[in-house]
mmCIF file of C-alpha atoms in Angstrom:
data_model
loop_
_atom_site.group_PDB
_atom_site.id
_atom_site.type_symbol
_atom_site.label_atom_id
_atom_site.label_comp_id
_atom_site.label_asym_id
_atom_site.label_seq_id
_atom_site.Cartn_x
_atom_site.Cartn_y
_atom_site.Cartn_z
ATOM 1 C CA UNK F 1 -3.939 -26.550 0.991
ATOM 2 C CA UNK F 2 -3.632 -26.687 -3.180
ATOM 3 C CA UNK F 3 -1.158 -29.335 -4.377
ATOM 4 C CA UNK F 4 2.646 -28.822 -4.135
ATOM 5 C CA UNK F 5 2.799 -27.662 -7.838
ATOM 6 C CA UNK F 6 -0.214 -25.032 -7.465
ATOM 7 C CA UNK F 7 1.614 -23.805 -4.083
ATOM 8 C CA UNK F 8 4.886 -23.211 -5.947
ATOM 9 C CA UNK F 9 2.758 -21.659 -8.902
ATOM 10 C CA UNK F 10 1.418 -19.444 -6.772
ATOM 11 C CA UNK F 11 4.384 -18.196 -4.821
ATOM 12 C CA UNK F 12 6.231 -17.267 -8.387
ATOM 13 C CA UNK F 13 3.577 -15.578 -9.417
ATOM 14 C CA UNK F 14 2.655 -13.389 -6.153
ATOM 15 C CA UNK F 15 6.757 -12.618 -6.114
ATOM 16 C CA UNK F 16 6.192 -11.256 -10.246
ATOM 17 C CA UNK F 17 2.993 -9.008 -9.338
ATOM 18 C CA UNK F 18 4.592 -7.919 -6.038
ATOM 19 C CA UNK F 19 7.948 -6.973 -7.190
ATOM 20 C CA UNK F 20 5.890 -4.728 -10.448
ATOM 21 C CA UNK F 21 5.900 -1.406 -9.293
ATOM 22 C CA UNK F 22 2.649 -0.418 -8.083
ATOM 23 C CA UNK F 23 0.928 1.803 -6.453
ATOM 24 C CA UNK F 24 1.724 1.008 -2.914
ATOM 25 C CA UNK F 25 5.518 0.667 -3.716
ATOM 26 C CA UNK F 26 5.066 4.259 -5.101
ATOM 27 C CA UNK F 27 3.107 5.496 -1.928
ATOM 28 C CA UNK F 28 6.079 4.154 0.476
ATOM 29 C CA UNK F 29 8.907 5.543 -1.599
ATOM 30 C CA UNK F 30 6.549 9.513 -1.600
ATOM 31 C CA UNK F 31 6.599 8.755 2.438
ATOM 32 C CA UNK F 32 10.351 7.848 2.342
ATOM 33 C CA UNK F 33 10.914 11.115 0.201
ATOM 34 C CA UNK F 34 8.873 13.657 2.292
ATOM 35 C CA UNK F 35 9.498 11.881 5.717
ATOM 36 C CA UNK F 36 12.357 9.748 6.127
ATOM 37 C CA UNK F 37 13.242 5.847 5.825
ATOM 38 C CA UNK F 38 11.340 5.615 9.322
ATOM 39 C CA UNK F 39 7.985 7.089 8.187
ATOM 40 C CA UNK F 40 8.712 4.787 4.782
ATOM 41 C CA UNK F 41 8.894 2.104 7.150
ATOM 42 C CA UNK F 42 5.702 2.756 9.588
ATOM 43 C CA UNK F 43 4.196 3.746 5.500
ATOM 44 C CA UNK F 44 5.201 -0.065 4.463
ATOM 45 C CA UNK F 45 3.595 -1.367 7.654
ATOM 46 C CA UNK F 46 0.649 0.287 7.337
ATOM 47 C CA UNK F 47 -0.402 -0.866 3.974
ATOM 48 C CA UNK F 48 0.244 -4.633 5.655
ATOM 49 C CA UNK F 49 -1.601 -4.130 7.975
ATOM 50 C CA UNK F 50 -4.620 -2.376 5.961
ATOM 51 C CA UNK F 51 -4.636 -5.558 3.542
ATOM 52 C CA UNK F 52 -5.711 -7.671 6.027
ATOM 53 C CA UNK F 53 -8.852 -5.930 5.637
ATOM 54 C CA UNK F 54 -9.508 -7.213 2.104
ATOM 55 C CA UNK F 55 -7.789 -10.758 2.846
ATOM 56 C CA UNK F 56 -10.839 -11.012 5.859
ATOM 57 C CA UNK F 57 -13.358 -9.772 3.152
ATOM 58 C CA UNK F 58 -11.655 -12.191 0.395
ATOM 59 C CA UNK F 59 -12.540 -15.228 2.972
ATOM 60 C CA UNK F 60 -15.404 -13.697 4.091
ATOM 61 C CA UNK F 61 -16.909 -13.435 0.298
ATOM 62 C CA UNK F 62 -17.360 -9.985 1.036
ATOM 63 C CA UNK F 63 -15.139 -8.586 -1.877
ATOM 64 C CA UNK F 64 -17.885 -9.850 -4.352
ATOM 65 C CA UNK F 65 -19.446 -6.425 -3.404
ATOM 66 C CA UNK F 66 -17.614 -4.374 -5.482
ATOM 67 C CA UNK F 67 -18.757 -6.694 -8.366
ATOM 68 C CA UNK F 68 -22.160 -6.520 -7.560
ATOM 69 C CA UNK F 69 -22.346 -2.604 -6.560
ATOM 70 C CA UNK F 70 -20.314 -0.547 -8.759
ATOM 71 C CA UNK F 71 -21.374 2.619 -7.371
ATOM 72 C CA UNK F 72 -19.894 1.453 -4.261
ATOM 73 C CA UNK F 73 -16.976 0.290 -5.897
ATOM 74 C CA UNK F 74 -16.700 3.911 -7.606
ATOM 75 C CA UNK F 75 -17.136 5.809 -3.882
ATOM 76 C CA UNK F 76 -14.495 4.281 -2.181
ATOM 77 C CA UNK F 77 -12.116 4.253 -4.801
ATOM 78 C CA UNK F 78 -12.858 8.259 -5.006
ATOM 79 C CA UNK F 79 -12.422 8.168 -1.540
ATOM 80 C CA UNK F 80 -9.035 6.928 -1.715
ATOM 81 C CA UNK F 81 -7.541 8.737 -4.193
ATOM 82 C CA UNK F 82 -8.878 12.194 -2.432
ATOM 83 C CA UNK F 83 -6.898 11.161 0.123
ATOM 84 C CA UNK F 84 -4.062 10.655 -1.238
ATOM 85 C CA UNK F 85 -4.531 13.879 -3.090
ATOM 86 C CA UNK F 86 -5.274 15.833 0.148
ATOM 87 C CA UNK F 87 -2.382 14.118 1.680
ATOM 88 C CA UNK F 88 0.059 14.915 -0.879
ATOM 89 C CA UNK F 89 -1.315 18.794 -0.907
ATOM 90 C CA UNK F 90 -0.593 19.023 2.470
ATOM 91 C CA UNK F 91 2.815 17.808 2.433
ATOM 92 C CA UNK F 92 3.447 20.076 -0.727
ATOM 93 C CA UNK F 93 2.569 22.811 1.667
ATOM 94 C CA UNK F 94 3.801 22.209 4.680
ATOM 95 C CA UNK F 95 6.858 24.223 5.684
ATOM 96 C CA UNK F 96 10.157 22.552 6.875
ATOM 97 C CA UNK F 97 10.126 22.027 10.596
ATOM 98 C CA UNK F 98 13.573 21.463 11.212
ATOM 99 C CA UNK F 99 15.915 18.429 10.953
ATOM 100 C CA UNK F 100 13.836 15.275 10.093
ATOM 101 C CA UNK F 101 16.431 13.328 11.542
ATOM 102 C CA UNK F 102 15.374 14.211 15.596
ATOM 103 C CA UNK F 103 13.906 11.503 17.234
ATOM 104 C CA UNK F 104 11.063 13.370 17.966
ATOM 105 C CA UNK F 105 10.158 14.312 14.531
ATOM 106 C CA UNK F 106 10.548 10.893 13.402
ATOM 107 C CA UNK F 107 8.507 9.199 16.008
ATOM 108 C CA UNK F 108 5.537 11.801 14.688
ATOM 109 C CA UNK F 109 6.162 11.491 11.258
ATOM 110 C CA UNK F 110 6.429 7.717 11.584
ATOM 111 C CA UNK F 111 2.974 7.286 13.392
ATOM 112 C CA UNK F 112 0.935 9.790 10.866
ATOM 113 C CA UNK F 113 2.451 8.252 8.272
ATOM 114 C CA UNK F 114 1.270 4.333 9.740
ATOM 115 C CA UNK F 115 -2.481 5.773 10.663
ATOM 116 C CA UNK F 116 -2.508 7.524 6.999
ATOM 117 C CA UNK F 117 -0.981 3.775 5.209
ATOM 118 C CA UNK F 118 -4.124 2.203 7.074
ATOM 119 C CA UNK F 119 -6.715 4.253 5.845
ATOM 120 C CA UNK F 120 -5.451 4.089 2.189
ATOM 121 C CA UNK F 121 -4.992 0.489 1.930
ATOM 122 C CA UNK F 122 -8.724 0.023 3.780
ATOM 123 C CA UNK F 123 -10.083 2.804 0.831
ATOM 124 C CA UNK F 124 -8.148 0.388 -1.987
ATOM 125 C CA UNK F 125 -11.128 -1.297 -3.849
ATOM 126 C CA UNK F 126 -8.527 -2.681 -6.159
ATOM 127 C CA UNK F 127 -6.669 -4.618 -3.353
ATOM 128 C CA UNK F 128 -9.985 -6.498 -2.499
ATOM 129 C CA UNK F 129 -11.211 -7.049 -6.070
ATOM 130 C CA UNK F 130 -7.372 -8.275 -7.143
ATOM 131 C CA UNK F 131 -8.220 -10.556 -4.087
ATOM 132 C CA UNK F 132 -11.178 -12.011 -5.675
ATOM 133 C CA UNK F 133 -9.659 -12.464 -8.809
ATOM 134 C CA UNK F 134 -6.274 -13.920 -8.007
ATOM 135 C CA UNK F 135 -7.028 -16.376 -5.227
ATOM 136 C CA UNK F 136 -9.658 -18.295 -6.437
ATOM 137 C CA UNK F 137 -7.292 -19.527 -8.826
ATOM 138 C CA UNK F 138 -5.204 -21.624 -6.162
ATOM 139 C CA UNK F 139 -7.833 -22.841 -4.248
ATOM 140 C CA UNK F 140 -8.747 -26.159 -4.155
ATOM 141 C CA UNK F 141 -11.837 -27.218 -3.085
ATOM 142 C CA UNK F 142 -10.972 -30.992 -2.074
ATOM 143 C CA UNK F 143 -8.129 -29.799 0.268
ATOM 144 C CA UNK F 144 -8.578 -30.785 3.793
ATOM 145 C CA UNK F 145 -8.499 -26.812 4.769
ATOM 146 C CA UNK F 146 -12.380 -24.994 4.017
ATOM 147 C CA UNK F 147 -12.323 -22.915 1.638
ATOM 148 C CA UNK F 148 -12.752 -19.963 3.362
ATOM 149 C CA UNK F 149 -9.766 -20.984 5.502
ATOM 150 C CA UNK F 150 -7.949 -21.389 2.136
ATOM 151 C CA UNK F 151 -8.600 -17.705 1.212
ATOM 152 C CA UNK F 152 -6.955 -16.569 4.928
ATOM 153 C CA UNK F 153 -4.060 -18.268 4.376
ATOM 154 C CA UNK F 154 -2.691 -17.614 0.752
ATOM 155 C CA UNK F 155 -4.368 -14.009 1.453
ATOM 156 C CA UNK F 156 -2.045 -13.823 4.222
ATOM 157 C CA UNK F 157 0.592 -14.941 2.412
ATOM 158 C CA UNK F 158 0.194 -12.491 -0.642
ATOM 159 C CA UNK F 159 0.252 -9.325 2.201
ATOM 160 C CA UNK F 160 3.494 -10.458 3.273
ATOM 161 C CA UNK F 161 5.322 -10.663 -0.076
ATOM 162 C CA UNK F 162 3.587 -7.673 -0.873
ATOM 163 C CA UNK F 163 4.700 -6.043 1.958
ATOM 164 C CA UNK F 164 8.721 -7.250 1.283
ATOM 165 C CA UNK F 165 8.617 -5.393 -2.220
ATOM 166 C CA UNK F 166 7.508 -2.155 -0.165
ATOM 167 C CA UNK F 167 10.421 -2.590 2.296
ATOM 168 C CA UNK F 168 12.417 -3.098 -0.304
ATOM 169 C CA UNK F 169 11.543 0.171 -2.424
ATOM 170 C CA UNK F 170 11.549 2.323 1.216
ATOM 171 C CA UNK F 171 15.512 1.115 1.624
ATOM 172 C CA UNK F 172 16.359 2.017 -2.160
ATOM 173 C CA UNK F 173 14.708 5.363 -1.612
ATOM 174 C CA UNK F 174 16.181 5.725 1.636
ATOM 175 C CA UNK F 175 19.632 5.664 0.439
ATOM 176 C CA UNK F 176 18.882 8.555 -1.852
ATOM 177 C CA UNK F 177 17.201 10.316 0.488
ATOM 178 C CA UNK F 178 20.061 10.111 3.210
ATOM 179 C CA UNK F 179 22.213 11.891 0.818
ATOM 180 C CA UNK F 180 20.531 14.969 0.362
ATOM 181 C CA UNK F 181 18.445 15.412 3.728
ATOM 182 C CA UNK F 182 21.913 17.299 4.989
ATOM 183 C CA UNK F 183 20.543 20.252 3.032
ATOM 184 C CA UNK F 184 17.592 21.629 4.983
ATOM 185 C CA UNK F 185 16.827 23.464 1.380
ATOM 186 C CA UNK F 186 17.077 19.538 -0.409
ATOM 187 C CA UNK F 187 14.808 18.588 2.902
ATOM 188 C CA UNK F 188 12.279 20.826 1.426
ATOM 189 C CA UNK F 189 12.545 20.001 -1.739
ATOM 190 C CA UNK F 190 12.093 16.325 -0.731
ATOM 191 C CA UNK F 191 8.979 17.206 1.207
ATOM 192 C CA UNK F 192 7.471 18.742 -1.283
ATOM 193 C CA UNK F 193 8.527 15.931 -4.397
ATOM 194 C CA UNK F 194 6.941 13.409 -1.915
ATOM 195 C CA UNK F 195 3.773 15.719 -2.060
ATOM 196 C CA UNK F 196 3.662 15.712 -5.884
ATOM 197 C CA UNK F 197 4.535 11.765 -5.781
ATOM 198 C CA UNK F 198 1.085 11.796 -3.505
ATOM 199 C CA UNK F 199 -1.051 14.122 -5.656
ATOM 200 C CA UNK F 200 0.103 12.353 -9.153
ATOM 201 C CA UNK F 201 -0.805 8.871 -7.701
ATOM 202 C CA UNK F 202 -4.352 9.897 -6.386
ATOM 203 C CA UNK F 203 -5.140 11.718 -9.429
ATOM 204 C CA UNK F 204 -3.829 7.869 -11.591
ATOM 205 C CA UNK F 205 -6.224 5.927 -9.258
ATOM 206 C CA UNK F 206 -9.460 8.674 -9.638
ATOM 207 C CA UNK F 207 -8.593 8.497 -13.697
ATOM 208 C CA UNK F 208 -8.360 4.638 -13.970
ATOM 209 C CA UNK F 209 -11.040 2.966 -15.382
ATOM 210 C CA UNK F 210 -12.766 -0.044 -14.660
ATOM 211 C CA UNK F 211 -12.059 -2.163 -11.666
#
């Protein structure tokens, strides 16, 4: 483990990045719009869970990849973002099926929305190269932990504080959405906002340059 100091260093500065609204924050609050505080939720859990993917690849020096291989870097990254984009279409499309508040519904929209979360955080090639470029900073190779071990751990520890800035963004956007999703006309409109919230972002992350 890095020194006390370095440990606390690198706790403040995980809570400033995390807390910056990003894309993933953006992402949970479009589920939360179109879906509910539930499918926000499963959204939130899914990106976790998805990042563990790039904290194994961090440790397992596999991230380097996207360094070494831009064109593969470029191809996932477009893979992502038409996701997103073909996500958000079809929620901009979709027709209102009812009240959103049904057990039922939510159970379905929660699980889509956790399998879809997955599958975007996996297609992030930023996630794994802000990996490689943040961690390395904090790790110290004369700790008694290897250094692979090392990248697990604070890896681990960055998903998780991620993850509580995502939570917190689905409750903020959950008490607006409870407000309006009496209206099945504002339900609608809410779908389809959290379509255009999907669309904008995947058409940001195919524009950005560089890596």
């Amino acid at each position: 483990m890095p020194s006390a100091g370095l440990f606390l260093a690198f706790l403040a500065t995980t809570a400033v990045f995390a807390y910056i609204p990003g894309p993933a924050m953006l992402y949970a609050a479009a589920q939360t719009v179109a879906r509910g505080r539930w499918s926000g939720l499963m959204a939130a859990l899914g990106i976790h869970i998805g990042g563990y993917a790039h904290v194994v690849a961090a440790a397992a020096g596999l991230s380097i990849l996207f360094h070494a291989v831009p064109v593969l870097y470029m191809a996932v990254k477009l893979a992502g973002a038409g996701y997103l984009v073909w996500l958000g279409i079809c929620l901009f499309r979709a027709r209102g099926k009812g009240d959103l508040s049904s057990a039922a519904t939510e159970a379905k929209s929660g699980r889509r929305a956790f399998i879809e979360s997955v599958t975007i955080e996996v297609l992030n090639p930023k996630t794994a190269i802000f990996f490689m470029a943040f961690l390395p900073q904090f790790i110290d190779p004369a700790a008694g932990l290897p250094i692979w071990a090392q990248f697990a751990l604070l890896g681990t520890i960055v998903n998780m504080i991620f993850s509580s800035a995502d939570i917190v963004c689905v409750a903020l956007a959950g008490a607006v959405v409870n407000r309006l999703r009496r209206s099945s006309g504002a339900q609608r409109l809410m779908q389809r906002a959290g379509g255009v919230m999907l669309i904008g972002l995947g058409t940001h992350l195919a524009l950005q340059r560089g890596s």
